[in-house]
XYZ file of C-alpha atoms in Angstrom:
266
model
C -27.116 17.521 -40.159
C -27.617 18.985 -36.685
C -25.508 21.834 -35.372
C -23.906 19.391 -32.927
C -22.696 17.288 -35.879
C -21.281 20.087 -38.015
C -17.563 19.581 -38.518
C -14.643 21.725 -39.604
C -11.399 20.836 -41.350
C -8.561 23.240 -40.691
C -5.476 23.192 -42.920
C -2.081 24.714 -42.272
C 0.756 23.975 -44.699
C 4.019 25.860 -44.146
C 7.243 25.696 -46.172
C 10.363 27.401 -44.801
C 13.715 28.029 -46.449
C 16.470 30.629 -46.576
C 17.037 33.796 -48.570
C 20.333 35.676 -48.275
C 21.235 33.678 -45.191
C 17.976 34.388 -43.342
C 15.124 31.995 -42.621
C 11.901 32.940 -44.422
C 8.439 31.521 -44.959
C 8.431 30.545 -48.635
C 4.860 29.303 -49.028
C 1.819 28.857 -46.846
C -1.692 27.487 -47.117
C -4.154 28.437 -44.395
C -7.745 27.305 -44.038
C -9.841 28.368 -41.049
C -9.907 27.707 -38.219
C -6.127 27.228 -38.473
C -3.940 30.230 -39.221
C -0.647 31.846 -38.238
C 0.461 35.198 -36.917
C 3.061 36.679 -39.255
C 6.592 35.311 -38.699
C 8.974 37.101 -36.350
C 12.747 36.786 -36.473
C 14.303 36.253 -33.044
C 17.679 37.833 -32.169
C 19.330 34.418 -32.657
C 18.104 34.299 -36.279
C 15.395 31.691 -35.710
C 12.080 32.462 -37.394
C 9.189 32.204 -34.916
C 5.596 31.504 -35.952
C 2.484 31.399 -33.751
C -0.147 28.874 -34.787
C -3.631 30.138 -33.940
C -7.138 28.731 -33.692
C -9.327 31.809 -33.014
C -12.454 29.789 -32.212
C -13.480 28.546 -28.777
C -11.672 25.246 -29.264
C -11.996 22.029 -31.229
C -15.283 20.157 -31.424
C -16.109 16.506 -31.902
C -15.749 15.690 -35.592
C -13.312 18.523 -36.291
C -10.090 17.671 -38.108
C -6.837 19.633 -38.232
C -4.104 18.952 -40.770
C -0.706 20.567 -40.239
C 2.197 20.126 -42.681
C 5.558 21.791 -42.053
C 8.589 21.541 -44.364
C 11.931 23.076 -43.414
C 14.709 23.288 -46.009
C 18.419 23.044 -45.220
C 20.017 25.771 -43.040
C 16.635 27.216 -41.972
C 15.851 27.640 -38.257
C 12.156 27.541 -37.314
C 10.256 27.754 -34.021
C 6.501 27.073 -33.976
C 4.409 27.919 -30.920
C 0.694 28.072 -30.261
C -0.906 31.213 -28.915
C -3.010 29.436 -26.285
C -3.999 26.049 -24.954
C -5.911 23.643 -27.180
C -9.365 23.363 -25.643
C -11.096 20.152 -26.634
C -14.830 20.730 -26.260
C -17.326 18.048 -25.160
C -18.517 15.610 -27.805
C -22.111 14.701 -26.931
C -22.317 12.098 -29.713
C -18.862 10.627 -29.026
C -17.217 11.851 -32.227
C -13.471 12.444 -31.967
C -11.667 15.658 -32.739
C -8.632 14.591 -34.766
C -5.313 16.182 -35.607
C -2.669 15.061 -38.092
C 0.748 16.744 -37.965
C 3.522 15.936 -40.446
C 6.955 17.520 -40.108
C 9.743 17.258 -42.712
C 13.199 18.598 -41.878
C 16.131 18.660 -44.315
C 19.795 18.114 -43.496
C 21.259 21.154 -41.769
C 17.820 22.533 -40.825
C 16.210 22.851 -37.418
C 12.532 22.731 -36.471
C 11.226 23.221 -32.942
C 7.531 22.789 -32.150
C 6.441 23.596 -28.594
C 2.631 23.962 -28.398
C 0.791 25.031 -25.270
C -0.946 22.318 -23.287
C -4.016 20.407 -24.387
C -7.029 20.858 -22.106
C -9.682 18.145 -22.595
C -13.140 19.086 -21.322
C -15.475 16.545 -19.742
C -16.920 14.237 -22.390
C -14.368 15.161 -25.058
C -12.616 12.741 -27.415
C -9.291 13.720 -29.018
C -6.948 11.717 -31.246
C -3.771 12.940 -32.888
C -0.889 11.569 -34.920
C 2.435 13.370 -35.162
C 5.077 12.142 -37.608
C 8.446 13.800 -38.135
C 10.747 12.771 -40.984
C 14.345 13.940 -40.719
C 17.265 13.767 -43.075
C 20.649 12.924 -41.573
C 21.988 16.056 -39.863
C 18.531 17.598 -39.294
C 17.567 18.866 -35.831
C 14.183 18.553 -34.133
C 12.632 19.588 -30.830
C 9.062 18.655 -29.959
C 7.033 18.753 -26.732
C 3.496 17.828 -25.749
C 1.763 18.843 -22.507
C -1.581 17.659 -21.221
C -3.890 18.606 -18.357
C -6.114 16.037 -16.663
C -9.052 18.297 -17.503
C -10.548 21.494 -16.162
C -9.396 20.730 -12.652
C -10.816 23.909 -11.150
C -14.233 22.999 -12.552
C -14.163 19.537 -10.980
C -13.501 17.814 -14.311
C -10.371 15.857 -13.439
C -10.100 12.877 -15.825
C -13.662 13.346 -17.015
C -12.785 13.326 -20.726
C -13.848 10.381 -22.835
C -10.540 9.646 -24.575
C -7.169 11.179 -25.311
C -4.946 9.390 -27.832
C -1.612 10.623 -29.176
C 0.939 8.833 -31.333
C 4.270 10.567 -31.963
C 6.833 9.087 -34.359
C 10.253 10.397 -35.387
C 11.992 8.918 -38.419
C 15.531 9.644 -39.561
C 16.752 8.505 -42.969
C 13.879 6.010 -43.192
C 14.521 4.511 -39.732
C 12.222 5.097 -36.802
C 14.214 6.474 -33.871
C 11.367 7.341 -31.504
C 7.809 6.207 -30.848
C 5.465 7.401 -28.108
C 1.946 5.981 -28.146
C -0.420 7.174 -25.418
C -4.079 6.289 -24.985
C -6.036 7.468 -21.953
C -9.620 6.424 -21.324
C -10.473 7.441 -17.744
C -12.848 5.302 -15.768
C -14.708 5.912 -12.559
C -11.528 5.899 -10.448
C -9.597 9.152 -10.888
C -7.076 8.919 -8.036
C -5.611 5.478 -8.524
C -1.925 4.621 -9.094
C -0.970 4.723 -12.739
C 0.515 7.022 -15.328
C -0.194 10.189 -13.325
C -1.002 9.057 -9.803
C -2.263 12.163 -8.015
C -0.745 14.591 -10.552
C -2.870 16.710 -12.862
C -0.359 17.796 -15.535
C 1.962 15.743 -17.736
C 4.509 16.439 -20.456
C 6.590 14.513 -22.945
C 9.229 15.585 -25.408
C 11.747 14.419 -27.976
C 14.890 16.027 -29.389
C 17.186 14.931 -32.175
C 20.410 16.895 -32.632
C 24.012 16.692 -33.687
C 25.555 17.293 -30.253
C 25.895 15.047 -27.237
C 24.269 15.164 -23.806
C 26.437 15.013 -20.710
C 24.184 16.802 -18.238
C 20.868 14.954 -18.274
C 18.030 17.108 -16.856
C 16.182 15.438 -13.992
C 13.959 16.460 -11.092
C 13.209 13.577 -8.679
C 9.530 12.751 -8.662
C 8.802 15.247 -11.434
C 10.962 14.977 -14.582
C 13.262 12.450 -16.234
C 15.182 12.270 -19.506
C 16.972 9.546 -21.439
C 17.913 8.286 -24.876
C 15.926 5.946 -27.108
C 17.463 2.938 -28.831
C 17.449 4.984 -32.037
C 19.424 7.852 -30.503
C 16.631 10.368 -29.871
C 16.506 12.127 -26.504
C 13.198 11.748 -24.665
C 11.599 13.555 -21.726
C 8.795 12.617 -19.344
C 7.341 14.801 -16.606
C 4.273 15.119 -14.399
C 3.320 17.514 -11.632
C 0.466 18.524 -9.401
C 0.451 22.128 -10.620
C 0.749 23.549 -14.129
C 3.332 26.272 -13.325
C 5.524 23.692 -11.579
C 5.495 21.489 -14.660
C 6.089 24.413 -17.034
C 9.126 25.646 -15.083
C 10.760 22.201 -15.023
C 9.960 21.566 -18.679
C 11.342 24.917 -19.842
C 14.567 24.455 -17.875
C 15.070 20.950 -19.284
C 14.267 22.100 -22.802
C 16.844 24.877 -22.697
C 19.472 22.536 -21.295
C 18.885 19.985 -24.058
C 18.723 22.642 -26.788
C 22.056 24.026 -25.659
C 23.731 20.628 -25.624
C 22.191 19.081 -28.743
C 21.876 22.163 -30.966
C 24.490 24.499 -29.504
C 21.606 26.993 -29.382
C 21.245 30.096 -27.249
C 18.233 30.229 -24.886
C 14.945 31.198 -26.485
C 13.769 34.728 -25.736
C 10.095 34.772 -26.616
C 7.667 37.582 -25.886
C 3.981 36.651 -25.903
């Protein structure tokens, strides 16, 4: 097997619960290159965990498996320390990622990774599935760059595929299936138009939404037929997208979860 064909399988299994009214990490399984920085309790009582891949990125043929279980009454926030850099795949092999989230009644899980940055010639496929009991709360976002824009690699990746499903009590309440395979035309009307950064998100909570976040030409929100709240956004610049996404996220968290704004130090 050549060095170009060597593959890695990273595992990260996390199980959260409560002890004496505080959220704690009960069990964890970590296999390089996936690992976590030790949990930190935020002032609001939420337990924050940074998911880390200390290598230079994911390579063609690599596979990541993430399993997160949150027991009732626990409050968990999972972030990533940096962008996911998907390296070129000279032989066309896909880097794959499988994420499975299980949230019990009365628990809350929020997963807000940094953006995915696909290099020219890369292939990336992921599947995210969240299973919620009635009364569970979930927040999930996904952000994507069109490539290393500053390096002239706009829409030069081979493929980006992402399927996100949210199930509640055995019923699917949200489905987002995205498959991008850029061709020779990189500035044509379509999903992004002339924008270089895109985001999507889904929230399931026990509150209602009266003030729907929206920025004309940049960000929109709505409700799925199953009752989940969705978000779509795209922008020409990364900081512009991040600012709109963060503002919308905090608005929806406050309305759906009754949660105070996140105060995260990186």
